Short mmCIF file of C-alpha atoms in Angstrom, two decimals:
data_model
loop_
_atom_site.label_atom_id
_atom_site.label_comp_id
_atom_site.label_asym_id
_atom_site.label_seq_id
_atom_site.Cartn_x
_atom_site.Cartn_y
_atom_site.Cartn_z
CA UNK A 1 7.14 7.58 71.35
CA UNK A 2 4.42 10.17 70.85
CA UNK A 3 5.38 13.00 68.51
CA UNK A 4 9.15 12.66 68.90
CA UNK A 5 11.07 15.44 67.13
CA UNK A 6 14.50 17.05 67.03
CA UNK A 7 13.55 19.00 70.15
CA UNK A 8 13.46 15.69 72.02
CA UNK A 9 17.08 14.79 71.28
CA UNK A 10 18.80 14.62 74.67
CA UNK A 11 22.04 16.49 75.28
CA UNK A 12 24.85 14.81 73.34
CA UNK A 13 27.80 16.58 74.97
CA UNK A 14 30.88 14.36 75.04
CA UNK A 15 29.44 11.85 72.55
CA UNK A 16 31.21 11.12 69.27
CA UNK A 17 29.36 10.11 66.11
CA UNK A 18 30.57 8.75 62.77
CA UNK A 19 27.97 9.36 60.06
CA UNK A 20 28.54 7.96 56.59
CA UNK A 21 27.23 9.93 53.63
CA UNK A 22 26.76 13.08 55.71
CA UNK A 23 27.56 15.43 52.83
CA UNK A 24 23.87 15.78 51.88
CA UNK A 25 20.32 14.62 52.52
CA UNK A 26 19.54 12.49 55.56
CA UNK A 27 23.16 12.24 56.65
CA UNK A 28 23.69 15.99 56.62
CA UNK A 29 20.48 16.55 58.59
CA UNK A 30 21.53 13.90 61.10
CA UNK A 31 24.96 15.49 61.56
CA UNK A 32 23.47 18.97 62.01
CA UNK A 33 20.94 17.79 64.59
CA UNK A 34 23.47 15.78 66.60
CA UNK A 35 25.94 18.67 66.63
CA UNK A 36 23.20 21.11 67.64
CA UNK A 37 22.58 18.87 70.66
CA UNK A 38 26.26 19.03 71.63
CA UNK A 39 27.70 15.97 69.90
CA UNK A 40 30.94 15.72 67.95
CA UNK A 41 30.38 14.46 64.40
CA UNK A 42 32.68 12.94 61.80
CA UNK A 43 31.28 13.31 58.29
CA UNK A 44 32.64 10.22 56.56
CA UNK A 45 32.00 10.84 52.87
CA UNK A 46 33.16 10.11 49.35
CA UNK A 47 32.46 13.70 48.26
CA UNK A 48 34.79 15.54 50.61
CA UNK A 49 34.13 18.95 49.06
CA UNK A 50 30.40 18.75 49.75
CA UNK A 51 31.08 17.38 53.22
CA UNK A 52 33.28 20.37 54.00
CA UNK A 53 30.42 22.71 53.07
CA UNK A 54 28.16 20.92 55.56
CA UNK A 55 30.93 20.93 58.18
CA UNK A 56 31.34 24.69 57.77
CA UNK A 57 27.62 25.10 58.44
CA UNK A 58 27.92 23.01 61.59
CA UNK A 59 31.08 24.57 62.97
CA UNK A 60 33.86 23.23 65.22
CA UNK A 61 31.85 20.16 66.26
CA UNK A 62 32.25 18.68 62.77
CA UNK A 63 35.22 17.05 61.09
CA UNK A 64 35.43 15.61 57.59
CA UNK A 65 37.02 12.31 56.58
CA UNK A 66 37.23 10.61 53.20
CA UNK A 67 35.34 7.34 52.89
CA UNK A 68 34.32 5.60 49.67
CA UNK A 69 32.19 2.61 50.59
CA UNK A 70 32.52 1.21 47.07
CA UNK A 71 36.27 0.75 47.66
CA UNK A 72 37.38 -1.60 50.44
CA UNK A 73 40.84 -0.02 50.48
CA UNK A 74 39.18 3.30 51.33
CA UNK A 75 37.07 1.59 54.00
CA UNK A 76 40.18 0.14 55.62
CA UNK A 77 42.08 3.41 55.37
CA UNK A 78 39.27 5.32 57.07
CA UNK A 79 38.86 2.69 59.80
CA UNK A 80 42.56 2.96 60.59
CA UNK A 81 42.12 6.67 61.40
CA UNK A 82 39.42 6.07 64.03
CA UNK A 83 40.48 5.78 67.65
CA UNK A 84 37.06 5.52 69.29
CA UNK A 85 33.46 6.64 68.79
CA UNK A 86 30.21 6.19 70.66
CA UNK A 87 27.88 5.80 67.67
CA UNK A 88 28.29 4.65 64.08
CA UNK A 89 25.46 5.69 61.75
CA UNK A 90 25.53 3.64 58.52
CA UNK A 91 23.57 6.17 56.47
CA UNK A 92 25.26 6.43 53.06
CA UNK A 93 23.69 4.84 50.03
CA UNK A 94 23.06 4.92 46.29
CA UNK A 95 19.77 4.12 44.61
CA UNK A 96 18.67 2.83 41.24
CA UNK A 97 21.96 3.25 39.40
CA UNK A 98 22.74 1.50 36.10
CA UNK A 99 24.45 -1.87 36.36
CA UNK A 100 28.06 -1.40 37.37
CA UNK A 101 30.82 -2.84 39.49
CA UNK A 102 32.72 -1.43 42.45
CA UNK A 103 36.52 -1.35 42.45
CA UNK A 104 36.43 -4.71 44.22
CA UNK A 105 34.07 -6.23 41.64
CA UNK A 106 30.78 -6.13 43.55
CA UNK A 107 27.46 -5.06 42.02
CA UNK A 108 27.44 -1.33 42.72
CA UNK A 109 24.34 -1.03 44.94
CA UNK A 110 25.02 -4.15 47.01
CA UNK A 111 28.70 -3.29 47.21
CA UNK A 112 28.13 0.27 48.39
CA UNK A 113 25.00 -0.01 50.50
CA UNK A 114 25.65 -3.33 52.24
CA UNK A 115 29.12 -4.79 51.73
CA UNK A 116 30.92 -1.49 52.30
CA UNK A 117 29.00 -0.87 55.51
CA UNK A 118 29.44 -4.48 56.63
CA UNK A 119 33.21 -4.20 56.27
CA UNK A 120 33.27 -0.77 57.90
CA UNK A 121 31.27 -1.95 60.90
CA UNK A 122 33.41 -5.06 61.30
CA UNK A 123 36.59 -2.97 61.30
CA UNK A 124 35.19 -0.37 63.68
CA UNK A 125 33.18 -2.51 66.10
CA UNK A 126 36.00 -2.82 68.68
CA UNK A 127 36.17 1.00 68.69
CA UNK A 128 32.41 1.69 68.95
CA UNK A 129 31.39 2.02 72.58
CA UNK A 130 27.60 2.24 72.42
CA UNK A 131 25.56 1.62 69.29
CA UNK A 132 25.42 1.02 65.55
CA UNK A 133 22.57 2.44 63.49
CA UNK A 134 21.75 0.74 60.19
CA UNK A 135 19.61 2.53 57.63
CA UNK A 136 17.26 0.34 55.61
CA UNK A 137 14.30 1.37 53.42
CA UNK A 138 10.68 0.55 52.71
CA UNK A 139 12.13 -0.77 49.43
CA UNK A 140 13.35 -3.83 51.36
CA UNK A 141 9.81 -5.14 50.91
CA UNK A 142 10.46 -5.61 47.17
CA UNK A 143 13.76 -7.45 47.53
CA UNK A 144 14.40 -10.78 45.83
CA UNK A 145 17.75 -11.35 47.44
CA UNK A 146 19.80 -14.35 46.34
CA UNK A 147 22.74 -14.80 48.69
CA UNK A 148 24.45 -17.04 46.14
CA UNK A 149 24.22 -14.33 43.46
CA UNK A 150 24.63 -10.97 45.22
CA UNK A 151 26.53 -9.67 42.20
CA UNK A 152 23.81 -10.42 39.63
CA UNK A 153 26.12 -12.71 37.71
CA UNK A 154 23.27 -15.08 36.82
CA UNK A 155 20.15 -12.99 37.32
CA UNK A 156 18.77 -10.24 35.11
CA UNK A 157 19.69 -6.89 36.65
CA UNK A 158 16.79 -4.64 37.55
CA UNK A 159 17.76 -1.43 39.31
CA UNK A 160 14.82 -1.16 41.69
CA UNK A 161 15.03 -4.83 42.71
CA UNK A 162 18.80 -4.58 43.20
CA UNK A 163 18.29 -1.54 45.42
CA UNK A 164 15.68 -3.45 47.43
CA UNK A 165 18.11 -6.35 47.73
CA UNK A 166 20.79 -4.05 49.16
CA UNK A 167 18.41 -2.49 51.68
CA UNK A 168 17.09 -5.89 52.73
CA UNK A 169 20.71 -6.93 53.20
CA UNK A 170 21.13 -3.88 55.45
CA UNK A 171 18.13 -5.05 57.46
CA UNK A 172 19.33 -8.64 57.77
CA UNK A 173 22.75 -7.41 58.84
CA UNK A 174 21.38 -4.97 61.43
CA UNK A 175 19.04 -7.53 62.95
CA UNK A 176 21.74 -10.18 63.08
CA UNK A 177 24.22 -7.76 64.64
CA UNK A 178 21.63 -6.96 67.30
CA UNK A 179 21.06 -10.67 67.97
CA UNK A 180 24.79 -11.26 68.34
CA UNK A 181 25.16 -8.32 70.73
CA UNK A 182 22.40 -9.77 72.89
CA UNK A 183 23.77 -13.32 72.74
CA UNK A 184 27.21 -12.07 73.81
CA UNK A 185 25.76 -10.10 76.70
CA UNK A 186 27.22 -6.93 75.19
CA UNK A 187 26.19 -3.48 76.34
CA UNK A 188 26.28 -2.35 72.72
CA UNK A 189 23.12 -2.20 70.62
CA UNK A 190 22.25 -2.23 66.92
CA UNK A 191 19.23 -0.18 65.92
CA UNK A 192 17.58 0.03 62.50
CA UNK A 193 15.70 2.87 60.82
CA UNK A 194 14.17 3.98 57.54
CA UNK A 195 13.18 7.47 56.36
CA UNK A 196 9.94 6.65 54.59
CA UNK A 197 9.60 8.73 51.44
CA UNK A 198 12.06 11.59 51.91
CA UNK A 199 12.75 13.98 49.06
CA UNK A 200 16.54 13.66 48.89
CA UNK A 201 19.14 13.55 46.15
CA UNK A 202 18.70 9.78 45.82
CA UNK A 203 15.32 10.12 44.12
CA UNK A 204 14.64 10.62 40.44
CA UNK A 205 17.88 9.18 39.06
CA UNK A 206 16.94 5.65 38.07
CA UNK A 207 16.24 6.57 34.41
CA UNK A 208 13.14 4.37 34.58
CA UNK A 209 9.41 4.94 34.98
CA UNK A 210 10.05 4.86 38.72
CA UNK A 211 11.37 8.42 38.37
CA UNK A 212 7.94 9.58 37.22
CA UNK A 213 6.32 7.90 40.22
CA UNK A 214 8.73 9.76 42.49
CA UNK A 215 8.05 13.05 40.71
CA UNK A 216 4.30 12.51 41.09
CA UNK A 217 4.82 11.80 44.78
CA UNK A 218 6.63 15.10 45.18
CA UNK A 219 3.93 17.00 43.31
CA UNK A 220 1.27 15.41 45.52
CA UNK A 221 3.41 16.24 48.55
CA UNK A 222 3.60 12.63 49.67
CA UNK A 223 7.30 13.02 50.27
CA UNK A 224 8.70 14.74 53.33
CA UNK A 225 11.76 16.90 53.85
CA UNK A 226 15.17 15.37 54.58
CA UNK A 227 14.91 16.87 58.07
CA UNK A 228 11.72 14.91 58.72
CA UNK A 229 13.08 11.81 57.00
CA UNK A 230 16.09 11.87 59.31
CA UNK A 231 14.00 11.66 62.49
CA UNK A 232 13.85 7.84 62.70
CA UNK A 233 17.62 7.48 62.46
CA UNK A 234 18.11 10.38 64.88
CA UNK A 235 15.86 8.58 67.35
CA UNK A 236 17.82 5.37 66.75
CA UNK A 237 21.14 7.16 67.24
CA UNK A 238 20.38 9.37 70.22
CA UNK A 239 17.39 8.25 72.23
CA UNK A 240 17.85 6.24 75.43
CA UNK A 241 14.52 4.63 74.52
CA UNK A 242 15.87 3.10 71.29
CA UNK A 243 15.95 -0.68 71.64
CA UNK A 244 18.39 -3.25 70.36
CA UNK A 245 17.16 -4.95 67.19
CA UNK A 246 14.20 -2.59 66.72
CA UNK A 247 13.32 -0.97 63.40
CA UNK A 248 12.02 2.62 63.41
CA UNK A 249 10.31 4.58 60.65
CA UNK A 250 7.60 7.19 60.00
CA UNK A 251 4.18 6.48 61.45
CA UNK A 252 1.92 7.92 58.70
CA UNK A 253 0.74 6.87 55.22
CA UNK A 254 1.92 3.31 55.56
CA UNK A 255 5.35 4.34 56.72
CA UNK A 256 5.90 7.03 54.08
CA UNK A 257 5.89 10.12 56.29
CA UNK A 258 5.43 11.42 59.81
CA UNK A 259 7.04 11.22 63.22
CA UNK A 260 9.03 8.07 64.11
CA UNK A 261 7.51 4.90 65.48
CA UNK A 262 8.33 1.18 65.56
CA UNK A 263 8.14 -0.15 61.99
CA UNK A 264 7.43 -3.62 60.66
CA UNK A 265 9.96 -5.82 58.90
CA UNK A 266 9.32 -8.53 56.33
CA UNK A 267 8.70 -11.98 57.75
CA UNK A 268 11.79 -13.19 55.87
CA UNK A 269 13.93 -10.87 58.01
CA UNK A 270 13.56 -13.34 60.88
CA UNK A 271 14.93 -16.24 58.79
CA UNK A 272 18.03 -17.20 60.79
CA UNK A 273 19.45 -19.36 58.03
CA UNK A 274 19.20 -16.46 55.58
CA UNK A 275 20.90 -14.11 58.04
CA UNK A 276 23.70 -16.59 58.70
CA UNK A 277 24.32 -17.20 55.01
CA UNK A 278 24.39 -13.48 54.21
CA UNK A 279 26.79 -12.86 57.10
CA UNK A 280 29.16 -15.61 55.94
CA UNK A 281 28.99 -14.51 52.31
CA UNK A 282 29.63 -10.90 53.31
CA UNK A 283 32.75 -11.97 55.22
CA UNK A 284 33.92 -14.04 52.26
CA UNK A 285 33.37 -11.33 49.66
CA UNK A 286 34.90 -8.50 51.67
CA UNK A 287 37.70 -10.55 53.19
CA UNK A 288 36.84 -8.95 56.55
CA UNK A 289 36.10 -11.37 59.37
CA UNK A 290 33.70 -9.89 61.89
CA UNK A 291 35.26 -9.95 65.37
CA UNK A 292 33.43 -11.34 68.35
CA UNK A 293 30.97 -8.72 69.55
#
């Protein structure tokens, strides 16, 4: 991959992208870069006002649609408005929030980061012609996921662990989707990415000592800009070289910063039984049965 950058994005003329959470941070940078290369982008966001500001910066190539991933009714309503798209980028996410429940009763981080995207992808997959990009995180390494207790009904809630659980769920979902595409002989692909340590609006809001670690990282300039952090998912979304079931992230400082390269997943990510159980539980909780891919 060498020193892949935004300048290496191939022409995207005629291609249509749906990018969740594109009102700020990594999603906004992804939308801007795709549109600059000629693509048409739908900014699917909960905060429509902020999304419109980004869309105005992009110009006619951008449209805004309301999507609240913590509300399955909103997910269904948005999916009903989509006719067809080439690429779905599952970018949106929340991090380190206090314990809370979504409208549908899910733990807030798992419900927003994983279950909302799972339902959205299931509803849109017949309309996606080329690829799905799933955004995970280096925090997946710290997950202690319990498929039988995704809502923290029995476990003690810890914000950082719950965030890691949700991002590991993203990873398990993306890898399993890729496996199912391959098994079905589909031309579609699922590609995974993570931004490393990108200084976005997600950081510094956990109200725990983790905030001080993040602040120290910024002061020491460990973190990178959202534009740099978006490179792995831009590669995953636009490059002909992106491979089904492959996980991309920054190459430097143990995956914290730098140009994109192939990243490593946890050994547990290859546990087929764990993937199958998460998939089934996600279908049960959301009430959305994933169609044949």
